[in-house]
Amino acid sequence: MTSLDLSTDRPARRHSLSLSIGLALVGLNVVVAILTLFWTPYDPLNASGGRLEAPSLLHWVGTDRLGRDYLTQIVIGARTALIVGTGAVAIGASIGVTLGILAAFATRLLDDVMAATLDILIAFPTLLLAMLVVAASDSASLWSAILALGLAISAIVARLTRILAKRVLRQDYIIASRTSGTSWLGVVVRHVLPNIWPTLSVNFALQFGLAVIAEASLSYLGLGAPPPNASWGRLLQEAQGTVYTAPVGAIAPGIALVALVIGMNLLADGLRDVGDPTRGRTR
Amino acid sequence: MSALLSVQGLTVRAGGKTLVSNLSFSIGSGERMGLIGESGSGKSMTAMAVTGLLPANISVTGSIVLDGEEVVGAQDKHLNRLRGVATAVVFQEPLTALDPLMKIGKQIAEPVRRRLAREMGQAPRVAVDREVLDLLDKVALPQPQRIANAYPHEVSGGQRQRVAIAMALACRPKLLIADEPTTALDVTTQAEILKLLDGLVRETGMALLFISHDLPVVAEVVQRVMVLRDGIALEEGAVVDVFANPSHDYTQTLVDAARMFDEALGRTG
Amino acid sequence: MMLNLQNVNFGYSRHRKVLTDVSFNIRAGASVGLVGESGSGKTTLLRLLLGLERPSSGTIRFGDEVLDPADGAFMRRYRRSVQPVFQDPYSSLDPRQKVLDIIAEPLQSLRIVGPRKDAVAQALEAVGLPLDAMQRYPHEFSGGQRQRIAIARAIVARPEIILADEAVSALDLSTRIRIVELFKTLSATLTLVFVSHDLGVVASLCEEMVILENGQVVESGQTRDILAAPQHPYTQRLLASIPRMPA
């Protein structure tokens, strides 16, 4: 056979580096988020200093226009971001993977109908879809935002799952599994899910980041978590008016947001390579 | 007169691995030579190196002189002229070797036009069209006009390989490189294509570098063979001698295996 | 009669008929080559025999029973008796499973009781692979070794019939001959149905042959007889097309 395999092995060190940085960024976020359940630097609801104070030893990132400690708002925002990201991806993944697998196994007609429906759903921008759902629910709450984002994600995940699963289902080991007497459910659990998981998990991380950003956007537009729950998006919105006088107010939540999203992507990248037995030394 | 193709100390490396190691052979004009090897033997790498088609991240050292010109280290512009004039390649899978979105006639016309422009300074459409139909006829395709107007997916695998051969012939190369040209084909189609190749090579006087893993197939079309394993040449000689008296154990294994299947078929045929 | 096909027809649609009136028998313990080129319908025939498709008309019998893919109870028994080996040793093994889990899958799915590891070890031994292969992944093995793993999976549940689909075609000559030898050894105790386009391989492995062309059986019988005196023009052409070693 004439196959020219021109790929050269990628160095393994790069993967572990992206894994460690990702772990550090996401881990910090998780630790901080959990910590806020028990302790915050200051009372998040009441003023603890003057209005719009500049960063100081007492208030590391200054205070907002009501005199509340800004760092406290940001660490609570970390909790919100984590809840939104995890919740939205959990909803999106469970609905999306189920639908995608069903579509991959479905008859031609049903599969076509599902594929078309998903394409239409995906054609709507995630944010617009989320805004519609939030607007439809009686009051803007964190949970309606999560549900909305989860539904939007499920369409994307379903489409990806369908394509990936179809590719796996074409392999001979699926036929071998079927003729070994394995049930369809067994085939899904034993072969399909493990083989589509690496690509899916990277996508989940991506969706997590996008959900966090989308929630920030919803909050920015006033459709996200209502006031006592600090959210990075709302902090950004509130900092808008004072961005020239107190730039830290806009920069700090922005950095937190970017760090979490990047961390999530690096983590997924690293995890994919660690979990794949075929990576590394072949032949 | 020097050889048409002369390979001296060819070594191909990629990603820290040596794929072809210190390979030397030559092919005179009109000579038919076979490279035999299994997967990973470096036989295709060698062919790609001769045409200068290896990607930049693969290092090629040694010397490959094709029609009096050095290929190793030559500029791509320079090689482009050499390819086609001196050599043309027929690959294993004709479907990927042809542009799926271009009619067959148009694809063959391209090299024909280039050659006519080079030889006569102009390529009138009528002459190009006539030559395309001639070529399709030469590779024994039925209804050349219909085939010329068809897309690659509309003809059978064997017909596609005939089209690929016609394209190679369009350049009137001095050396035709055939890399497993019949491996993807059915046995009955393979026999037809081998017969066609054999006839064309004899008729035009082209030299042939035939690459294959299949011993009997190689034996049908070439005079001389070289056996490769893991990028190293194990032995070289006339087909009849190598197959009758292999000097290397590995060649003996291959010959024995081929003979076993052959003998199972009986003495008929 | 182990397997019996009677006027089997199959088509994916009315206009695309793949098999026409295919009839033949496979005796218990026989080794039968189904020979044909691309488009001959040999792969479809194999899918029917595996119970992955149902004939448009005609019947396939396994012993006294009719092969009916919809009959769950029958299929469970049938799957235990009939196991496949495929052409491409790369696509036939799940890259994310350890060899132990790959080979043990039939035992698990067919709910065969007994120590699984011992059964897998026996299967590995039968195909000539070391026991430490169990804890490794498919990508650590060569094409020939992978095919041995696939064969181990096929024999682990001790089936009566092995259905091999071009099972040596993707292998290098020096590997191919060893896998053919392995099949030969297995065929001493099993019924072997070997689908291939390669008459040389079939001739060295199978006592009987069924020659297919365009979805129809053109000739069938003892390999020896067919090779000595092919009756059908297609068989004659096929035999004449095979390149031979120089004398």
Short mmCIF file of C-alpha atoms in Angstrom, two decimals, chain B:
data_model
loop_
_atom_site.label_atom_id
_atom_site.label_comp_id
_atom_site.label_asym_id
_atom_site.label_seq_id
_atom_site.Cartn_x
_atom_site.Cartn_y
_atom_site.Cartn_z
CA MET B 1 25.21 7.77 -23.57
CA SER B 2 24.41 8.25 -19.91
CA ALA B 3 21.36 6.87 -18.15
CA LEU B 4 17.98 8.64 -18.38
CA LEU B 5 17.59 8.47 -14.63
CA SER B 6 20.53 8.07 -12.32
CA VAL B 7 19.96 7.92 -8.57
CA GLN B 8 23.05 8.00 -6.37
CA GLY B 9 23.08 7.65 -2.60
CA LEU B 10 19.49 8.84 -2.22
CA THR B 11 18.51 9.30 1.42
CA VAL B 12 15.10 10.56 2.52
CA ARG B 13 14.46 11.61 6.11
CA ALA B 14 11.36 12.91 7.85
CA GLY B 15 10.78 13.72 11.50
CA GLY B 16 14.00 12.04 12.63
CA LYS B 17 13.21 8.83 10.77
CA THR B 18 15.13 7.59 7.74
CA LEU B 19 12.62 6.48 5.13
CA VAL B 20 15.02 5.75 2.30
CA SER B 21 18.65 5.07 2.96
CA ASN B 22 21.57 5.38 0.52
CA LEU B 23 19.67 4.11 -2.51
CA SER B 24 21.38 3.94 -5.92
CA PHE B 25 20.04 2.75 -9.26
CA SER B 26 19.75 3.91 -12.81
CA ILE B 27 17.37 3.49 -15.72
CA GLY B 28 18.47 3.77 -19.33
CA SER B 29 16.17 5.15 -22.01
CA GLY B 30 13.51 2.68 -22.98
CA GLU B 31 14.35 0.45 -20.03
CA ARG B 32 11.66 -0.98 -17.77
CA MET B 33 12.50 -1.29 -14.12
CA GLY B 34 10.46 -2.34 -11.08
CA LEU B 35 10.69 -1.32 -7.43
CA ILE B 36 9.27 -4.05 -5.21
CA GLY B 37 8.46 -3.46 -1.59
CA GLU B 38 5.82 -3.79 1.09
CA SER B 39 4.32 -0.93 3.08
CA GLY B 40 7.00 1.23 4.65
CA SER B 41 9.66 0.05 2.22
CA GLY B 42 10.19 3.56 0.87
CA LYS B 43 9.25 2.67 -2.69
CA SER B 44 6.72 5.47 -3.08
CA MET B 45 9.03 7.92 -1.31
CA THR B 46 11.66 7.12 -3.92
CA ALA B 47 9.24 7.82 -6.75
CA MET B 48 8.14 11.09 -5.18
CA ALA B 49 11.77 12.11 -4.70
CA VAL B 50 12.51 11.46 -8.38
CA THR B 51 9.72 13.82 -9.40
CA GLY B 52 10.77 16.33 -6.75
CA LEU B 53 7.26 16.17 -5.31
CA LEU B 54 8.19 15.60 -1.66
CA PRO B 55 7.04 18.32 0.74
CA ALA B 56 9.61 20.69 2.18
CA ASN B 57 9.64 19.14 5.66
CA ILE B 58 11.13 15.96 4.21
CA SER B 59 14.84 16.11 3.68
CA VAL B 60 16.31 14.60 0.54
CA THR B 61 20.07 14.11 0.13
CA GLY B 62 22.14 12.38 -2.50
CA SER B 63 21.81 12.88 -6.20
CA ILE B 64 18.99 12.28 -8.67
CA VAL B 65 19.93 13.10 -12.22
CA LEU B 66 16.94 12.99 -14.54
CA ASP B 67 17.54 13.54 -18.25
CA GLY B 68 20.83 15.27 -17.50
CA GLU B 69 19.47 17.57 -14.79
CA GLU B 70 19.90 17.39 -11.03
CA VAL B 71 16.58 17.12 -9.16
CA VAL B 72 17.80 17.24 -5.55
CA GLY B 73 17.86 20.83 -4.38
CA ALA B 74 16.50 22.19 -7.67
CA GLN B 75 14.09 25.12 -7.73
CA ASP B 76 10.44 24.25 -8.15
CA LYS B 77 10.21 26.36 -11.31
CA HIS B 78 13.01 24.36 -12.81
CA LEU B 79 11.40 21.07 -11.73
CA ASN B 80 8.08 22.02 -13.27
CA ARG B 81 9.75 22.07 -16.65
CA LEU B 82 11.40 18.73 -15.99
CA ARG B 83 8.15 17.12 -14.88
CA GLY B 84 6.11 16.36 -17.91
CA VAL B 85 8.99 16.76 -20.35
CA ALA B 86 11.16 14.10 -18.79
CA THR B 87 8.76 12.26 -16.54
CA ALA B 88 5.07 11.71 -15.82
CA VAL B 89 3.41 9.78 -13.00
CA VAL B 90 0.43 7.43 -12.83
CA PHE B 91 -0.83 6.92 -9.29
CA GLN B 92 -2.67 4.12 -7.50
CA GLU B 93 -5.99 5.84 -7.07
CA PRO B 94 -7.09 7.49 -10.31
CA LEU B 95 -10.08 9.13 -8.66
CA THR B 96 -7.91 11.34 -6.46
CA ALA B 97 -5.42 11.96 -9.26
CA LEU B 98 -8.10 13.60 -11.41
CA ASP B 99 -9.88 16.88 -10.71
CA PRO B 100 -13.47 15.86 -9.92
CA LEU B 101 -14.90 19.16 -11.18
CA MET B 102 -13.26 19.21 -14.60
CA LYS B 103 -14.36 17.28 -17.68
CA ILE B 104 -11.90 14.56 -18.66
CA GLY B 105 -11.20 16.05 -22.08
CA LYS B 106 -10.29 19.39 -20.53
CA GLN B 107 -7.94 17.76 -18.04
CA ILE B 108 -6.03 15.93 -20.76
CA ALA B 109 -6.00 19.05 -22.93
CA GLU B 110 -3.95 20.96 -20.36
CA PRO B 111 -0.70 18.99 -20.69
CA VAL B 112 -1.29 18.63 -24.43
CA ARG B 113 -1.57 22.41 -24.82
CA ARG B 114 1.58 22.96 -22.78
CA ARG B 115 3.52 20.49 -24.87
CA LEU B 116 2.31 21.88 -28.20
CA ALA B 117 3.09 25.41 -27.09
CA ARG B 118 6.56 24.29 -26.08
CA GLU B 119 7.25 22.34 -29.25
CA MET B 120 5.61 24.52 -31.88
CA GLY B 121 5.27 27.85 -30.12
CA GLN B 122 1.48 27.69 -30.37
CA ALA B 123 -1.37 25.39 -29.46
CA PRO B 124 -4.32 25.77 -31.80
CA ARG B 125 -7.55 24.48 -30.33
CA VAL B 126 -8.27 22.12 -33.18
CA ALA B 127 -4.88 20.47 -32.81
CA VAL B 128 -5.30 20.12 -29.05
CA ASP B 129 -8.77 18.61 -29.39
CA ARG B 130 -7.59 16.18 -32.02
CA GLU B 131 -4.67 15.09 -29.88
CA VAL B 132 -6.91 14.60 -26.83
CA LEU B 133 -9.18 12.26 -28.79
CA ASP B 134 -6.13 10.48 -30.19
CA LEU B 135 -4.83 9.90 -26.67
CA LEU B 136 -8.16 8.58 -25.42
CA ASP B 137 -8.20 6.26 -28.39
CA LYS B 138 -4.63 5.18 -27.71
CA VAL B 139 -5.50 4.03 -24.19
CA ALA B 140 -8.30 2.00 -25.74
CA LEU B 141 -11.20 3.92 -24.28
CA PRO B 142 -14.44 3.30 -26.16
CA GLN B 143 -16.21 6.36 -27.60
CA PRO B 144 -13.42 8.90 -26.92
CA GLN B 145 -15.79 11.79 -27.62
CA ARG B 146 -18.19 10.68 -24.90
CA ILE B 147 -15.41 10.10 -22.38
CA ALA B 148 -13.89 13.51 -23.11
CA ASN B 149 -17.20 15.12 -22.20
CA ALA B 150 -17.64 13.11 -19.01
CA TYR B 151 -16.56 13.94 -15.47
CA PRO B 152 -14.21 11.53 -13.66
CA HIS B 153 -16.96 10.10 -11.42
CA GLU B 154 -19.05 9.21 -14.45
CA VAL B 155 -16.62 6.55 -15.73
CA SER B 156 -15.49 3.27 -14.14
CA GLY B 157 -12.32 2.79 -12.10
CA GLY B 158 -10.52 1.05 -14.93
CA GLN B 159 -11.52 3.78 -17.37
CA ARG B 160 -10.29 6.44 -14.93
CA GLN B 161 -6.91 4.75 -14.78
CA ARG B 162 -6.84 4.75 -18.59
CA VAL B 163 -7.58 8.48 -18.48
CA ALA B 164 -4.74 8.99 -16.00
CA ILE B 165 -2.42 7.09 -18.33
CA ALA B 166 -3.59 9.20 -21.27
CA MET B 167 -2.77 12.32 -19.25
CA ALA B 168 0.69 10.99 -18.51
CA LEU B 169 1.21 10.16 -22.18
CA ALA B 170 0.05 13.64 -23.21
CA CYS B 171 3.39 14.95 -22.01
CA ARG B 172 5.28 12.38 -24.11
CA PRO B 173 7.61 11.76 -21.19
CA LYS B 174 10.87 9.91 -21.54
CA LEU B 175 10.21 8.16 -18.24
CA LEU B 176 6.83 7.01 -17.01
CA ILE B 177 6.57 6.41 -13.27
CA ALA B 178 3.70 4.10 -12.33
CA ASP B 179 3.09 3.90 -8.57
CA GLU B 180 0.90 0.83 -7.82
CA PRO B 181 -1.21 1.69 -10.88
CA THR B 182 -3.37 -1.43 -10.69
CA THR B 183 -3.62 -2.05 -6.96
CA ALA B 184 -7.03 -0.39 -6.65
CA LEU B 185 -8.43 -2.24 -9.65
CA ASP B 186 -10.23 -5.55 -10.14
CA VAL B 187 -8.19 -8.48 -11.40
CA THR B 188 -9.74 -8.50 -14.86
CA THR B 189 -9.29 -4.72 -15.14
CA GLN B 190 -5.74 -5.01 -13.85
CA ALA B 191 -4.90 -7.46 -16.62
CA GLU B 192 -6.22 -5.01 -19.22
CA ILE B 193 -4.33 -2.05 -17.78
CA LEU B 194 -1.09 -4.03 -17.54
CA LYS B 195 -1.45 -5.08 -21.14
CA LEU B 196 -2.12 -1.48 -22.14
CA LEU B 197 0.87 -0.14 -20.22
CA ASP B 198 3.14 -2.82 -21.59
CA GLY B 199 2.04 -2.13 -25.16
CA LEU B 200 2.36 1.66 -24.82
CA VAL B 201 5.79 1.50 -23.25
CA ARG B 202 7.05 -0.77 -26.01
CA GLU B 203 5.42 1.29 -28.75
CA THR B 204 6.61 4.73 -27.59
CA GLY B 205 9.97 3.59 -26.32
CA MET B 206 9.43 5.30 -22.95
CA ALA B 207 11.36 4.12 -19.96
CA LEU B 208 9.22 2.77 -17.11
CA LEU B 209 9.69 2.86 -13.37
CA PHE B 210 7.05 0.50 -12.03
CA ILE B 211 6.37 0.47 -8.31
CA SER B 212 4.41 -2.36 -6.76
CA HIS B 213 4.11 -4.79 -3.88
CA ASP B 214 2.79 -7.47 -6.21
CA LEU B 215 5.55 -9.73 -7.55
CA PRO B 216 3.73 -11.38 -10.45
CA VAL B 217 2.40 -7.99 -11.58
CA VAL B 218 5.92 -6.55 -11.59
CA ALA B 219 7.19 -9.59 -13.46
CA GLU B 220 4.67 -8.97 -16.23
CA VAL B 221 5.87 -5.49 -17.14
CA VAL B 222 9.52 -5.00 -16.26
CA GLN B 223 12.89 -6.51 -17.10
CA ARG B 224 14.85 -5.54 -14.02
CA VAL B 225 13.77 -5.25 -10.36
CA MET B 226 15.06 -3.83 -7.14
CA VAL B 227 13.74 -5.17 -3.83
CA LEU B 228 13.33 -2.63 -1.02
CA ARG B 229 12.71 -3.12 2.66
CA ASP B 230 12.65 -0.39 5.29
CA GLY B 231 14.19 2.04 2.83
CA ILE B 232 17.14 -0.18 2.04
CA ALA B 233 17.80 -1.88 -1.29
CA LEU B 234 18.25 -5.59 -0.63
CA GLU B 235 19.00 -6.76 -4.12
CA GLU B 236 18.75 -5.86 -7.77
CA GLY B 237 18.83 -7.80 -10.99
CA ALA B 238 16.91 -9.24 -13.89
CA VAL B 239 13.38 -10.30 -12.86
CA VAL B 240 13.95 -13.87 -13.89
CA ASP B 241 17.17 -14.15 -11.88
CA VAL B 242 15.91 -12.42 -8.75
CA PHE B 243 12.72 -14.48 -8.64
CA ALA B 244 14.49 -17.73 -9.46
CA ASN B 245 17.50 -17.27 -7.18
CA PRO B 246 16.87 -14.63 -4.55
CA SER B 247 20.08 -13.73 -2.77
CA HIS B 248 18.28 -12.31 0.25
CA ASP B 249 16.08 -14.20 2.71
CA TYR B 250 13.40 -11.53 2.62
CA THR B 251 13.11 -11.77 -1.16
CA GLN B 252 12.95 -15.53 -0.78
CA THR B 253 10.02 -15.13 1.65
CA LEU B 254 8.17 -12.92 -0.81
CA VAL B 255 8.87 -15.22 -3.73
CA ASP B 256 7.77 -18.26 -1.72
CA ALA B 257 4.55 -16.55 -0.69
CA ALA B 258 3.77 -15.47 -4.23
CA ARG B 259 4.55 -18.96 -5.51
CA MET B 260 2.34 -20.56 -2.88
CA PHE B 261 -0.71 -18.62 -4.04
CA ASP B 262 0.33 -19.23 -7.63
CA GLU B 263 0.62 -22.96 -7.14
CA ALA B 264 -2.72 -23.12 -5.36
CA LEU B 265 -4.22 -21.92 -8.62
CA GLY B 266 -2.69 -24.83 -10.47
CA ARG B 267 -0.68 -24.77 -13.62
CA THR B 268 -3.45 -23.42 -15.83
CA GLY B 269 -3.71 -19.87 -17.02
#
